Amino acid sequence: MSFFTAFIGFLAPLFIALSPVLSYGDQALAMHRSKSSAGFSLDIPLIMLVASFLRIFYWPGARYDTSLLVQSVIMVGMQLALLKIALDNRPSPSSKGGEASQPFSGMQSNDKGFVESIMNFERPYNFWQWKADKPYWHFLMYFALALCVLQLIFAPIHSFYGFYSEMLGIIGLSVEATLPLPQIVANIQTRACKGFRLSVLASWLIGDAMKMIWFFTSTSEIPWAFKVCGVFQASCDCLLGLQYFLFETQAGAQLLQSSSFGGGSSSGHGQYHQMQQMQENNWDNHHNHQSEYKHNPTRSITPTRRPAPFSDDDAE
């Protein structure tokens, strides 16, 4: 057991430090090769960059394990590269420059206020959904600069700096722990995991396993905030793995279908075959109708009545 613990204590910090490249390198290469970022959410770089910046400024007060600090620094570089690739390969914005190139430029021109947008489940001032590329970089620059200024102000105040540093860590780790939630909600709504790469899920699950073992067996300093948020994120990643099994594998689909439709009862099968037969009969009638129309050249092409709205004729 001591050998296993020592092995994990050596391997886990190395894996955690390199996990940003292992987790998101494949996604970045895929978008670069396909020249498209369709299906990739720009919220992922936002969440990870904000969390990583907060974790970096959390280190002077907490002095947690160095490998976690190295992971945060590498994560910033990886997410900046990922954001650059995603922005370069997204659909071209309708307009660039001017007021649209500044973050929160809609504060005066937007008809809806901040509170009203929140109540309507909308992003205030189109936050992180800007058409131009500059606002993304401006926001990140302002955010990092604000953290530097706050660090210089509060660091000399020892009576308050401990609380401030602890809050940075809690907020940063909590933000990072919410990373899987948008994907989980999207999978539930679409009942699919399209656009979510299996390599990313695998790296998350492997990383969670190593982190859980290392967090609770390591002799180095691991703050409790890392452990609590790590357990929550590992639970969410396991739920993502279950969703991938149910929605993207044949065995999972069969299990989901049997549980959803009462295990395939005879009445359910009878209704299914009856509906299928009705669809086939409707198709045969439609096919015969089309054949009669094609072989009757004397039939008038002028409609005698107005077709129904949204009919197939209109669609054609």
PDB file of C-alpha atoms in Angstrom:
ATOM      1  CA  MET A   1       0.000   0.000   0.000  1.00  0.00           C
ATOM      2  CA  SER A   2       2.853   2.371   0.771  1.00  0.00           C
ATOM      3  CA  PHE A   3       4.383   1.667  -2.651  1.00  0.00           C
ATOM      4  CA  PHE A   4       1.037   2.403  -4.350  1.00  0.00           C
ATOM      5  CA  THR A   5       0.648   5.631  -2.385  1.00  0.00           C
ATOM      6  CA  ALA A   6       4.184   6.688  -3.238  1.00  0.00           C
ATOM      7  CA  PHE A   7       3.613   5.865  -6.907  1.00  0.00           C
ATOM      8  CA  ILE A   8       0.405   7.918  -7.004  1.00  0.00           C
ATOM      9  CA  GLY A   9       2.182  10.692  -5.112  1.00  0.00           C
ATOM     10  CA  PHE A  10       4.767  10.807  -7.909  1.00  0.00           C
ATOM     11  CA  LEU A  11       2.477  10.271 -10.907  1.00  0.00           C
ATOM     12  CA  ALA A  12      -0.538  12.355  -9.857  1.00  0.00           C
ATOM     13  CA  PRO A  13       1.280  15.725  -9.546  1.00  0.00           C
ATOM     14  CA  LEU A  14       2.906  15.168 -12.945  1.00  0.00           C
ATOM     15  CA  PHE A  15      -0.415  14.247 -14.554  1.00  0.00           C
ATOM     16  CA  ILE A  16      -2.225  17.149 -12.879  1.00  0.00           C
ATOM     17  CA  ALA A  17       0.408  19.635 -14.033  1.00  0.00           C
ATOM     18  CA  LEU A  18       0.129  18.420 -17.635  1.00  0.00           C
ATOM     19  CA  SER A  19      -3.634  17.842 -17.567  1.00  0.00           C
ATOM     20  CA  PRO A  20      -4.489  21.131 -19.380  1.00  0.00           C
ATOM     21  CA  VAL A  21      -2.567  19.987 -22.459  1.00  0.00           C
ATOM     22  CA  LEU A  22      -3.792  16.391 -22.203  1.00  0.00           C
ATOM     23  CA  SER A  23      -7.418  17.470 -21.764  1.00  0.00           C
ATOM     24  CA  TYR A  24      -7.730  20.278 -24.298  1.00  0.00           C
ATOM     25  CA  GLY A  25      -4.892  19.706 -26.760  1.00  0.00           C
ATOM     26  CA  ASP A  26      -6.961  17.278 -28.826  1.00  0.00           C
ATOM     27  CA  GLN A  27      -9.869  19.730 -28.938  1.00  0.00           C
ATOM     28  CA  ALA A  28      -7.606  22.552 -30.109  1.00  0.00           C
ATOM     29  CA  LEU A  29      -6.036  20.403 -32.843  1.00  0.00           C
ATOM     30  CA  ALA A  30      -9.445  19.211 -34.017  1.00  0.00           C
ATOM     31  CA  MET A  31     -10.744  22.783 -34.416  1.00  0.00           C
ATOM     32  CA  HIS A  32      -7.536  23.906 -36.125  1.00  0.00           C
ATOM     33  CA  ARG A  33      -7.635  21.053 -38.629  1.00  0.00           C
ATOM     34  CA  SER A  34     -11.323  21.369 -39.419  1.00  0.00           C
ATOM     35  CA  LYS A  35     -11.163  25.180 -39.490  1.00  0.00           C
ATOM     36  CA  SER A  36     -14.398  25.234 -37.516  1.00  0.00           C
ATOM     37  CA  SER A  37     -15.304  25.707 -33.869  1.00  0.00           C
ATOM     38  CA  ALA A  38     -18.928  24.646 -34.348  1.00  0.00           C
ATOM     39  CA  GLY A  39     -20.211  22.785 -31.303  1.00  0.00           C
ATOM     40  CA  PHE A  40     -17.519  24.198 -29.018  1.00  0.00           C
ATOM     41  CA  SER A  41     -18.720  26.467 -26.230  1.00  0.00           C
ATOM     42  CA  LEU A  42     -16.680  29.612 -25.604  1.00  0.00           C
ATOM     43  CA  ASP A  43     -17.832  29.366 -21.989  1.00  0.00           C
ATOM     44  CA  ILE A  44     -15.202  26.668 -21.388  1.00  0.00           C
ATOM     45  CA  PRO A  45     -12.235  29.068 -21.844  1.00  0.00           C
ATOM     46  CA  LEU A  46     -14.099  31.698 -19.810  1.00  0.00           C
ATOM     47  CA  ILE A  47     -14.680  29.371 -16.850  1.00  0.00           C
ATOM     48  CA  MET A  48     -11.197  27.897 -16.874  1.00  0.00           C
ATOM     49  CA  LEU A  49      -9.403  31.241 -17.338  1.00  0.00           C
ATOM     50  CA  VAL A  50     -11.302  32.947 -14.521  1.00  0.00           C
ATOM     51  CA  ALA A  51     -10.763  29.949 -12.230  1.00  0.00           C
ATOM     52  CA  SER A  52      -7.058  29.676 -13.104  1.00  0.00           C
ATOM     53  CA  PHE A  53      -6.367  33.380 -12.565  1.00  0.00           C
ATOM     54  CA  LEU A  54      -8.062  33.208  -9.158  1.00  0.00           C
ATOM     55  CA  ARG A  55      -6.108  30.076  -8.222  1.00  0.00           C
ATOM     56  CA  ILE A  56      -2.816  31.738  -9.179  1.00  0.00           C
ATOM     57  CA  PHE A  57      -3.523  34.729  -6.930  1.00  0.00           C
ATOM     58  CA  TYR A  58      -4.711  32.330  -4.226  1.00  0.00           C
ATOM     59  CA  TRP A  59      -1.259  30.705  -4.003  1.00  0.00           C
ATOM     60  CA  PRO A  60       0.643  33.513  -2.158  1.00  0.00           C
ATOM     61  CA  GLY A  61      -1.764  33.271   0.768  1.00  0.00           C
ATOM     62  CA  ALA A  62      -2.318  29.493   0.819  1.00  0.00           C
ATOM     63  CA  ARG A  63       1.079  28.175  -0.374  1.00  0.00           C
ATOM     64  CA  TYR A  64      -0.547  24.994  -1.656  1.00  0.00           C
ATOM     65  CA  ASP A  65       1.302  22.267  -3.562  1.00  0.00           C
ATOM     66  CA  THR A  66       3.486  23.597  -6.383  1.00  0.00           C
ATOM     67  CA  SER A  67       2.113  21.167  -8.968  1.00  0.00           C
ATOM     68  CA  LEU A  68      -1.344  22.751  -8.584  1.00  0.00           C
ATOM     69  CA  LEU A  69       0.172  26.180  -9.209  1.00  0.00           C
ATOM     70  CA  VAL A  70       1.985  24.885 -12.309  1.00  0.00           C
ATOM     71  CA  GLN A  71      -1.299  23.409 -13.523  1.00  0.00           C
ATOM     72  CA  SER A  72      -3.002  26.796 -13.207  1.00  0.00           C
ATOM     73  CA  VAL A  73      -0.243  28.568 -15.142  1.00  0.00           C
ATOM     74  CA  ILE A  74      -0.279  25.976 -17.940  1.00  0.00           C
ATOM     75  CA  MET A  75      -4.082  26.092 -17.975  1.00  0.00           C
ATOM     76  CA  VAL A  76      -4.010  29.840 -18.635  1.00  0.00           C
ATOM     77  CA  GLY A  77      -1.727  29.356 -21.628  1.00  0.00           C
ATOM     78  CA  MET A  78      -3.759  26.428 -22.963  1.00  0.00           C
ATOM     79  CA  GLN A  79      -7.103  28.202 -22.628  1.00  0.00           C
ATOM     80  CA  LEU A  80      -5.770  31.368 -24.250  1.00  0.00           C
ATOM     81  CA  ALA A  81      -4.627  29.296 -27.230  1.00  0.00           C
ATOM     82  CA  LEU A  82      -7.961  27.450 -27.291  1.00  0.00           C
ATOM     83  CA  LEU A  83      -9.895  30.722 -27.197  1.00  0.00           C
ATOM     84  CA  LYS A  84      -7.765  32.139 -30.028  1.00  0.00           C
ATOM     85  CA  ILE A  85      -8.385  29.073 -32.224  1.00  0.00           C
ATOM     86  CA  ALA A  86     -12.108  29.073 -31.445  1.00  0.00           C
ATOM     87  CA  LEU A  87     -12.493  32.777 -32.259  1.00  0.00           C
ATOM     88  CA  ASP A  88     -10.480  32.504 -35.470  1.00  0.00           C
ATOM     89  CA  ASN A  89     -12.601  29.626 -36.742  1.00  0.00           C
ATOM     90  CA  ARG A  90     -16.079  30.735 -35.711  1.00  0.00           C
ATOM     91  CA  PRO A  91     -18.571  32.243 -38.217  1.00  0.00           C
ATOM     92  CA  SER A  92     -17.582  35.753 -39.217  1.00  0.00           C
ATOM     93  CA  PRO A  93     -19.331  38.453 -37.163  1.00  0.00           C
ATOM     94  CA  SER A  94     -21.648  40.794 -38.984  1.00  0.00           C
ATOM     95  CA  SER A  95     -19.751  43.831 -37.753  1.00  0.00           C
ATOM     96  CA  LYS A  96     -16.423  44.606 -36.122  1.00  0.00           C
ATOM     97  CA  GLY A  97     -14.851  47.621 -34.510  1.00  0.00           C
ATOM     98  CA  GLY A  98     -16.493  50.695 -33.079  1.00  0.00           C
ATOM     99  CA  GLU A  99     -18.532  50.283 -29.928  1.00  0.00           C
ATOM    100  CA  ALA A 100     -18.886  46.532 -30.497  1.00  0.00           C
ATOM    101  CA  SER A 101     -15.163  46.108 -29.825  1.00  0.00           C
ATOM    102  CA  GLN A 102     -15.499  47.144 -26.171  1.00  0.00           C
ATOM    103  CA  PRO A 103     -16.764  44.898 -23.350  1.00  0.00           C
ATOM    104  CA  PHE A 104     -20.132  45.964 -21.912  1.00  0.00           C
ATOM    105  CA  SER A 105     -20.581  48.440 -24.763  1.00  0.00           C
ATOM    106  CA  GLY A 106     -24.342  47.830 -24.602  1.00  0.00           C
ATOM    107  CA  MET A 107     -24.754  49.264 -21.116  1.00  0.00           C
ATOM    108  CA  GLN A 108     -26.160  52.501 -22.501  1.00  0.00           C
ATOM    109  CA  SER A 109     -27.764  51.263 -25.713  1.00  0.00           C
ATOM    110  CA  ASN A 110     -29.279  48.044 -24.387  1.00  0.00           C
ATOM    111  CA  ASP A 111     -32.971  48.401 -23.671  1.00  0.00           C
ATOM    112  CA  LYS A 112     -32.908  45.721 -20.982  1.00  0.00           C
ATOM    113  CA  GLY A 113     -31.155  46.405 -17.731  1.00  0.00           C
ATOM    114  CA  PHE A 114     -28.884  44.085 -15.775  1.00  0.00           C
ATOM    115  CA  VAL A 115     -31.583  42.834 -13.379  1.00  0.00           C
ATOM    116  CA  GLU A 116     -34.151  42.363 -16.141  1.00  0.00           C
ATOM    117  CA  SER A 117     -31.704  40.312 -18.201  1.00  0.00           C
ATOM    118  CA  ILE A 118     -30.951  38.092 -15.213  1.00  0.00           C
ATOM    119  CA  MET A 119     -34.653  37.570 -14.520  1.00  0.00           C
ATOM    120  CA  ASN A 120     -35.183  36.546 -18.164  1.00  0.00           C
ATOM    121  CA  PHE A 121     -32.238  34.112 -18.003  1.00  0.00           C
ATOM    122  CA  GLU A 122     -30.306  36.214 -20.514  1.00  0.00           C
ATOM    123  CA  ARG A 123     -26.705  37.393 -20.401  1.00  0.00           C
ATOM    124  CA  PRO A 124     -26.480  41.068 -19.433  1.00  0.00           C
ATOM    125  CA  TYR A 125     -25.006  43.189 -22.211  1.00  0.00           C
ATOM    126  CA  ASN A 126     -24.305  40.074 -24.328  1.00  0.00           C
ATOM    127  CA  PHE A 127     -21.479  39.110 -21.997  1.00  0.00           C
ATOM    128  CA  TRP A 128     -19.003  36.710 -23.635  1.00  0.00           C
ATOM    129  CA  GLN A 129     -21.163  36.590 -26.750  1.00  0.00           C
ATOM    130  CA  TRP A 130     -19.616  39.543 -28.520  1.00  0.00           C
ATOM    131  CA  LYS A 131     -19.424  39.682 -32.306  1.00  0.00           C
ATOM    132  CA  ALA A 132     -15.884  41.090 -32.421  1.00  0.00           C
ATOM    133  CA  ASP A 133     -12.793  39.386 -31.002  1.00  0.00           C
ATOM    134  CA  LYS A 134     -11.304  42.334 -29.098  1.00  0.00           C
ATOM    135  CA  PRO A 135     -13.793  42.392 -26.201  1.00  0.00           C
ATOM    136  CA  TYR A 136     -12.732  38.898 -25.115  1.00  0.00           C
ATOM    137  CA  TRP A 137      -9.084  39.910 -24.786  1.00  0.00           C
ATOM    138  CA  HIS A 138      -9.970  43.272 -23.234  1.00  0.00           C
ATOM    139  CA  PHE A 139     -12.081  41.606 -20.538  1.00  0.00           C
ATOM    140  CA  LEU A 140      -9.336  39.109 -19.662  1.00  0.00           C
ATOM    141  CA  MET A 141      -6.768  41.915 -19.517  1.00  0.00           C
ATOM    142  CA  TYR A 142      -8.972  44.025 -17.232  1.00  0.00           C
ATOM    143  CA  PHE A 143      -9.692  41.014 -15.006  1.00  0.00           C
ATOM    144  CA  ALA A 144      -6.022  40.102 -14.579  1.00  0.00           C
ATOM    145  CA  LEU A 145      -5.096  43.753 -14.010  1.00  0.00           C
ATOM    146  CA  ALA A 146      -7.791  44.110 -11.333  1.00  0.00           C
ATOM    147  CA  LEU A 147      -6.433  41.047  -9.502  1.00  0.00           C
ATOM    148  CA  CYS A 148      -2.918  42.516  -9.588  1.00  0.00           C
ATOM    149  CA  VAL A 149      -4.125  45.814  -8.148  1.00  0.00           C
ATOM    150  CA  LEU A 150      -6.114  44.082  -5.393  1.00  0.00           C
ATOM    151  CA  GLN A 151      -3.084  41.930  -4.565  1.00  0.00           C
ATOM    152  CA  LEU A 152      -0.905  45.009  -4.119  1.00  0.00           C
ATOM    153  CA  ILE A 153      -3.545  46.713  -1.972  1.00  0.00           C
ATOM    154  CA  PHE A 154      -4.453  43.828   0.370  1.00  0.00           C
ATOM    155  CA  ALA A 155      -1.109  42.002   0.676  1.00  0.00           C
ATOM    156  CA  PRO A 156       0.309  44.459   3.254  1.00  0.00           C
ATOM    157  CA  ILE A 157      -2.883  44.256   5.336  1.00  0.00           C
ATOM    158  CA  HIS A 158      -2.136  40.970   7.113  1.00  0.00           C
ATOM    159  CA  SER A 159      -5.303  41.024   9.210  1.00  0.00           C
ATOM    160  CA  PHE A 160      -7.478  41.037   6.071  1.00  0.00           C
ATOM    161  CA  TYR A 161      -5.269  39.356   3.480  1.00  0.00           C
ATOM    162  CA  GLY A 162      -5.853  35.859   4.867  1.00  0.00           C
ATOM    163  CA  PHE A 163      -9.612  36.198   4.445  1.00  0.00           C
ATOM    164  CA  TYR A 164      -9.201  37.774   0.993  1.00  0.00           C
ATOM    165  CA  SER A 165      -6.890  34.979  -0.173  1.00  0.00           C
ATOM    166  CA  GLU A 166      -9.239  32.305   1.154  1.00  0.00           C
ATOM    167  CA  MET A 167     -12.169  33.865  -0.700  1.00  0.00           C
ATOM    168  CA  LEU A 168     -10.156  33.902  -3.939  1.00  0.00           C
ATOM    169  CA  GLY A 169      -9.521  30.185  -3.576  1.00  0.00           C
ATOM    170  CA  ILE A 170     -13.123  29.304  -2.753  1.00  0.00           C
ATOM    171  CA  ILE A 171     -14.519  31.354  -5.645  1.00  0.00           C
ATOM    172  CA  GLY A 172     -11.922  30.116  -8.131  1.00  0.00           C
ATOM    173  CA  LEU A 173     -12.346  26.445  -7.266  1.00  0.00           C
ATOM    174  CA  SER A 174     -16.134  26.762  -7.164  1.00  0.00           C
ATOM    175  CA  VAL A 175     -16.144  28.310 -10.644  1.00  0.00           C
ATOM    176  CA  GLU A 176     -13.948  25.495 -11.945  1.00  0.00           C
ATOM    177  CA  ALA A 177     -16.193  22.876 -10.330  1.00  0.00           C
ATOM    178  CA  THR A 178     -19.179  24.173 -12.332  1.00  0.00           C
ATOM    179  CA  LEU A 179     -17.444  23.412 -15.652  1.00  0.00           C
ATOM    180  CA  PRO A 180     -19.356  20.150 -16.345  1.00  0.00           C
ATOM    181  CA  LEU A 181     -22.791  21.576 -15.460  1.00  0.00           C
ATOM    182  CA  PRO A 182     -23.572  23.311 -18.813  1.00  0.00           C
ATOM    183  CA  GLN A 183     -22.604  20.144 -20.679  1.00  0.00           C
ATOM    184  CA  ILE A 184     -24.782  18.000 -18.385  1.00  0.00           C
ATOM    185  CA  VAL A 185     -27.790  20.275 -18.925  1.00  0.00           C
ATOM    186  CA  ALA A 186     -27.234  20.329 -22.710  1.00  0.00           C
ATOM    187  CA  ASN A 187     -27.017  16.526 -22.809  1.00  0.00           C
ATOM    188  CA  ILE A 188     -30.277  16.201 -20.880  1.00  0.00           C
ATOM    189  CA  GLN A 189     -32.064  18.623 -23.190  1.00  0.00           C
ATOM    190  CA  THR A 190     -30.833  17.012 -26.427  1.00  0.00           C
ATOM    191  CA  ARG A 191     -30.566  13.436 -25.069  1.00  0.00           C
ATOM    192  CA  ALA A 192     -27.218  13.208 -26.848  1.00  0.00           C
ATOM    193  CA  CYS A 193     -23.541  14.046 -26.331  1.00  0.00           C
ATOM    194  CA  LYS A 194     -22.830  15.428 -29.777  1.00  0.00           C
ATOM    195  CA  GLY A 195     -19.821  17.743 -29.939  1.00  0.00           C
ATOM    196  CA  PHE A 196     -18.382  16.425 -26.658  1.00  0.00           C
ATOM    197  CA  ARG A 197     -15.177  14.521 -27.352  1.00  0.00           C
ATOM    198  CA  LEU A 198     -14.594  11.189 -25.657  1.00  0.00           C
ATOM    199  CA  SER A 199     -10.905  12.062 -25.170  1.00  0.00           C
ATOM    200  CA  VAL A 200     -11.864  15.049 -23.011  1.00  0.00           C
ATOM    201  CA  LEU A 201     -14.225  12.919 -20.902  1.00  0.00           C
ATOM    202  CA  ALA A 202     -11.588  10.207 -20.465  1.00  0.00           C
ATOM    203  CA  SER A 203      -8.942  12.702 -19.360  1.00  0.00           C
ATOM    204  CA  TRP A 204     -11.392  14.262 -16.890  1.00  0.00           C
ATOM    205  CA  LEU A 205     -12.270  10.898 -15.327  1.00  0.00           C
ATOM    206  CA  ILE A 206      -8.651   9.747 -15.101  1.00  0.00           C
ATOM    207  CA  GLY A 207      -7.639  13.086 -13.632  1.00  0.00           C
ATOM    208  CA  ASP A 208     -10.467  12.926 -11.088  1.00  0.00           C
ATOM    209  CA  ALA A 209      -9.390   9.463  -9.954  1.00  0.00           C
ATOM    210  CA  MET A 210      -5.785  10.572  -9.468  1.00  0.00           C
ATOM    211  CA  LYS A 211      -6.776  13.788  -7.736  1.00  0.00           C
ATOM    212  CA  MET A 212      -9.056  12.046  -5.267  1.00  0.00           C
ATOM    213  CA  ILE A 213      -6.345   9.573  -4.280  1.00  0.00           C
ATOM    214  CA  TRP A 214      -3.647  12.229  -4.123  1.00  0.00           C
ATOM    215  CA  PHE A 215      -5.735  14.862  -2.315  1.00  0.00           C
ATOM    216  CA  PHE A 216      -6.574  12.511   0.555  1.00  0.00           C
ATOM    217  CA  THR A 217      -3.202  10.700   0.817  1.00  0.00           C
ATOM    218  CA  SER A 218      -0.708  13.463   0.068  1.00  0.00           C
ATOM    219  CA  THR A 219       1.577  14.750   2.798  1.00  0.00           C
ATOM    220  CA  SER A 220       1.935  18.135   1.072  1.00  0.00           C
ATOM    221  CA  GLU A 221      -0.395  21.070   1.695  1.00  0.00           C
ATOM    222  CA  ILE A 222      -3.766  20.582  -0.004  1.00  0.00           C
ATOM    223  CA  PRO A 223      -6.374  23.120   1.215  1.00  0.00           C
ATOM    224  CA  TRP A 224      -9.830  21.807   2.050  1.00  0.00           C
ATOM    225  CA  ALA A 225     -11.358  23.903  -0.745  1.00  0.00           C
ATOM    226  CA  PHE A 226      -9.476  21.796  -3.308  1.00  0.00           C
ATOM    227  CA  LYS A 227     -10.869  18.608  -1.758  1.00  0.00           C
ATOM    228  CA  VAL A 228     -14.505  19.730  -1.536  1.00  0.00           C
ATOM    229  CA  CYS A 229     -14.621  21.177  -5.047  1.00  0.00           C
ATOM    230  CA  GLY A 230     -12.683  18.188  -6.375  1.00  0.00           C
ATOM    231  CA  VAL A 231     -15.272  15.751  -4.990  1.00  0.00           C
ATOM    232  CA  PHE A 232     -18.118  17.792  -6.506  1.00  0.00           C
ATOM    233  CA  GLN A 233     -16.432  17.995  -9.907  1.00  0.00           C
ATOM    234  CA  ALA A 234     -15.609  14.277  -9.877  1.00  0.00           C
ATOM    235  CA  SER A 235     -19.293  13.518  -9.191  1.00  0.00           C
ATOM    236  CA  CYS A 236     -20.341  15.687 -12.144  1.00  0.00           C
ATOM    237  CA  ASP A 237     -17.773  14.033 -14.417  1.00  0.00           C
ATOM    238  CA  CYS A 238     -19.086  10.597 -13.418  1.00  0.00           C
ATOM    239  CA  LEU A 239     -22.580  11.780 -14.352  1.00  0.00           C
ATOM    240  CA  LEU A 240     -21.204  12.895 -17.733  1.00  0.00           C
ATOM    241  CA  GLY A 241     -19.712   9.450 -18.195  1.00  0.00           C
ATOM    242  CA  LEU A 242     -23.098   7.872 -17.439  1.00  0.00           C
ATOM    243  CA  GLN A 243     -24.763  10.208 -19.946  1.00  0.00           C
ATOM    244  CA  TYR A 244     -22.228   9.285 -22.614  1.00  0.00           C
ATOM    245  CA  PHE A 245     -22.916   5.581 -22.002  1.00  0.00           C
ATOM    246  CA  LEU A 246     -26.690   6.032 -22.184  1.00  0.00           C
ATOM    247  CA  PHE A 247     -26.820   8.387 -25.163  1.00  0.00           C
ATOM    248  CA  GLU A 248     -23.869   7.348 -27.337  1.00  0.00           C
ATOM    249  CA  THR A 249     -23.577   3.549 -26.961  1.00  0.00           C
ATOM    250  CA  GLN A 250     -25.918   0.848 -28.249  1.00  0.00           C
ATOM    251  CA  ALA A 251     -26.084  -0.940 -24.898  1.00  0.00           C
ATOM    252  CA  GLY A 252     -26.916   2.316 -23.131  1.00  0.00           C
ATOM    253  CA  ALA A 253     -29.600   3.180 -25.682  1.00  0.00           C
ATOM    254  CA  GLN A 254     -31.237  -0.208 -25.238  1.00  0.00           C
ATOM    255  CA  LEU A 255     -31.139   0.169 -21.466  1.00  0.00           C
ATOM    256  CA  LEU A 256     -32.601   3.659 -21.678  1.00  0.00           C
ATOM    257  CA  GLN A 257     -35.343   2.531 -24.050  1.00  0.00           C
ATOM    258  CA  SER A 258     -36.316  -0.454 -21.919  1.00  0.00           C
ATOM    259  CA  SER A 259     -36.507   1.667 -18.768  1.00  0.00           C
ATOM    260  CA  SER A 260     -38.420   4.479 -20.501  1.00  0.00           C
ATOM    261  CA  PHE A 261     -41.033   2.303 -22.214  1.00  0.00           C
ATOM    262  CA  GLY A 262     -41.750  -0.200 -19.487  1.00  0.00           C
ATOM    263  CA  GLY A 263     -39.326  -2.902 -20.535  1.00  0.00           C
ATOM    264  CA  GLY A 264     -40.886  -3.474 -23.947  1.00  0.00           C
ATOM    265  CA  SER A 265     -44.356  -4.732 -22.969  1.00  0.00           C
ATOM    266  CA  SER A 266     -46.553  -6.501 -25.483  1.00  0.00           C
ATOM    267  CA  SER A 267     -49.025  -3.619 -25.588  1.00  0.00           C
ATOM    268  CA  GLY A 268     -46.192  -1.206 -26.281  1.00  0.00           C
ATOM    269  CA  HIS A 269     -44.934  -3.396 -29.091  1.00  0.00           C
ATOM    270  CA  GLY A 270     -48.452  -3.679 -30.482  1.00  0.00           C
ATOM    271  CA  GLN A 271     -48.906   0.081 -30.498  1.00  0.00           C
ATOM    272  CA  TYR A 272     -45.506   0.525 -32.093  1.00  0.00           C
ATOM    273  CA  HIS A 273     -46.226  -1.943 -34.918  1.00  0.00           C
ATOM    274  CA  GLN A 274     -49.684  -0.426 -35.410  1.00  0.00           C
ATOM    275  CA  MET A 275     -48.205   3.050 -35.787  1.00  0.00           C
ATOM    276  CA  GLN A 276     -45.547   1.696 -38.124  1.00  0.00           C
ATOM    277  CA  GLN A 277     -48.219   0.040 -40.283  1.00  0.00           C
ATOM    278  CA  MET A 278     -50.196   3.278 -40.419  1.00  0.00           C
ATOM    279  CA  GLN A 279     -47.111   5.174 -41.536  1.00  0.00           C
ATOM    280  CA  GLU A 280     -46.470   2.613 -44.270  1.00  0.00           C
ATOM    281  CA  ASN A 281     -50.068   2.845 -45.474  1.00  0.00           C
ATOM    282  CA  ASN A 282     -49.887   6.644 -45.557  1.00  0.00           C
ATOM    283  CA  TRP A 283     -46.677   6.437 -47.535  1.00  0.00           C
ATOM    284  CA  ASP A 284     -48.222   4.025 -50.046  1.00  0.00           C
ATOM    285  CA  ASN A 285     -51.238   6.297 -50.504  1.00  0.00           C
ATOM    286  CA  HIS A 286     -48.976   9.297 -50.973  1.00  0.00           C
ATOM    287  CA  HIS A 287     -46.832   7.389 -53.473  1.00  0.00           C
ATOM    288  CA  ASN A 288     -49.880   6.274 -55.462  1.00  0.00           C
ATOM    289  CA  HIS A 289     -51.209   9.820 -55.446  1.00  0.00           C
ATOM    290  CA  GLN A 290     -47.946  11.111 -56.868  1.00  0.00           C
ATOM    291  CA  SER A 291     -47.905   8.387 -59.544  1.00  0.00           C
ATOM    292  CA  GLU A 292     -51.484   9.255 -60.585  1.00  0.00           C
ATOM    293  CA  TYR A 293     -50.519  12.909 -60.805  1.00  0.00           C
ATOM    294  CA  LYS A 294     -47.483  12.178 -62.980  1.00  0.00           C
ATOM    295  CA  HIS A 295     -49.415   9.929 -65.398  1.00  0.00           C
ATOM    296  CA  ASN A 296     -52.377  12.283 -65.855  1.00  0.00           C
ATOM    297  CA  PRO A 297     -51.172  15.085 -68.166  1.00  0.00           C
ATOM    298  CA  THR A 298     -54.679  16.557 -68.531  1.00  0.00           C
ATOM    299  CA  ARG A 299     -54.952  17.344 -64.820  1.00  0.00           C
ATOM    300  CA  SER A 300     -55.116  21.076 -64.134  1.00  0.00           C
ATOM    301  CA  ILE A 301     -52.139  22.556 -62.327  1.00  0.00           C
ATOM    302  CA  THR A 302     -54.247  25.434 -61.039  1.00  0.00           C
ATOM    303  CA  PRO A 303     -55.264  24.796 -57.427  1.00  0.00           C
ATOM    304  CA  THR A 304     -59.005  24.929 -56.757  1.00  0.00           C
ATOM    305  CA  ARG A 305     -58.503  25.783 -53.086  1.00  0.00           C
ATOM    306  CA  ARG A 306     -55.874  27.426 -50.990  1.00  0.00           C
ATOM    307  CA  PRO A 307     -53.355  24.932 -49.608  1.00  0.00           C
ATOM    308  CA  ALA A 308     -53.002  24.479 -45.857  1.00  0.00           C
ATOM    309  CA  PRO A 309     -50.348  26.594 -44.102  1.00  0.00           C
ATOM    310  CA  PHE A 310     -46.894  24.986 -43.747  1.00  0.00           C
ATOM    311  CA  SER A 311     -47.889  22.142 -46.057  1.00  0.00           C
ATOM    312  CA  ASP A 312     -45.372  20.022 -47.949  1.00  0.00           C
ATOM    313  CA  ASP A 313     -46.284  21.857 -51.148  1.00  0.00           C
ATOM    314  CA  ASP A 314     -45.202  25.149 -49.610  1.00  0.00           C
ATOM    315  CA  ALA A 315     -41.983  23.612 -48.341  1.00  0.00           C
ATOM    316  CA  GLU A 316     -41.150  22.413 -51.830  1.00  0.00           C
TER     317      GLU A 316
END
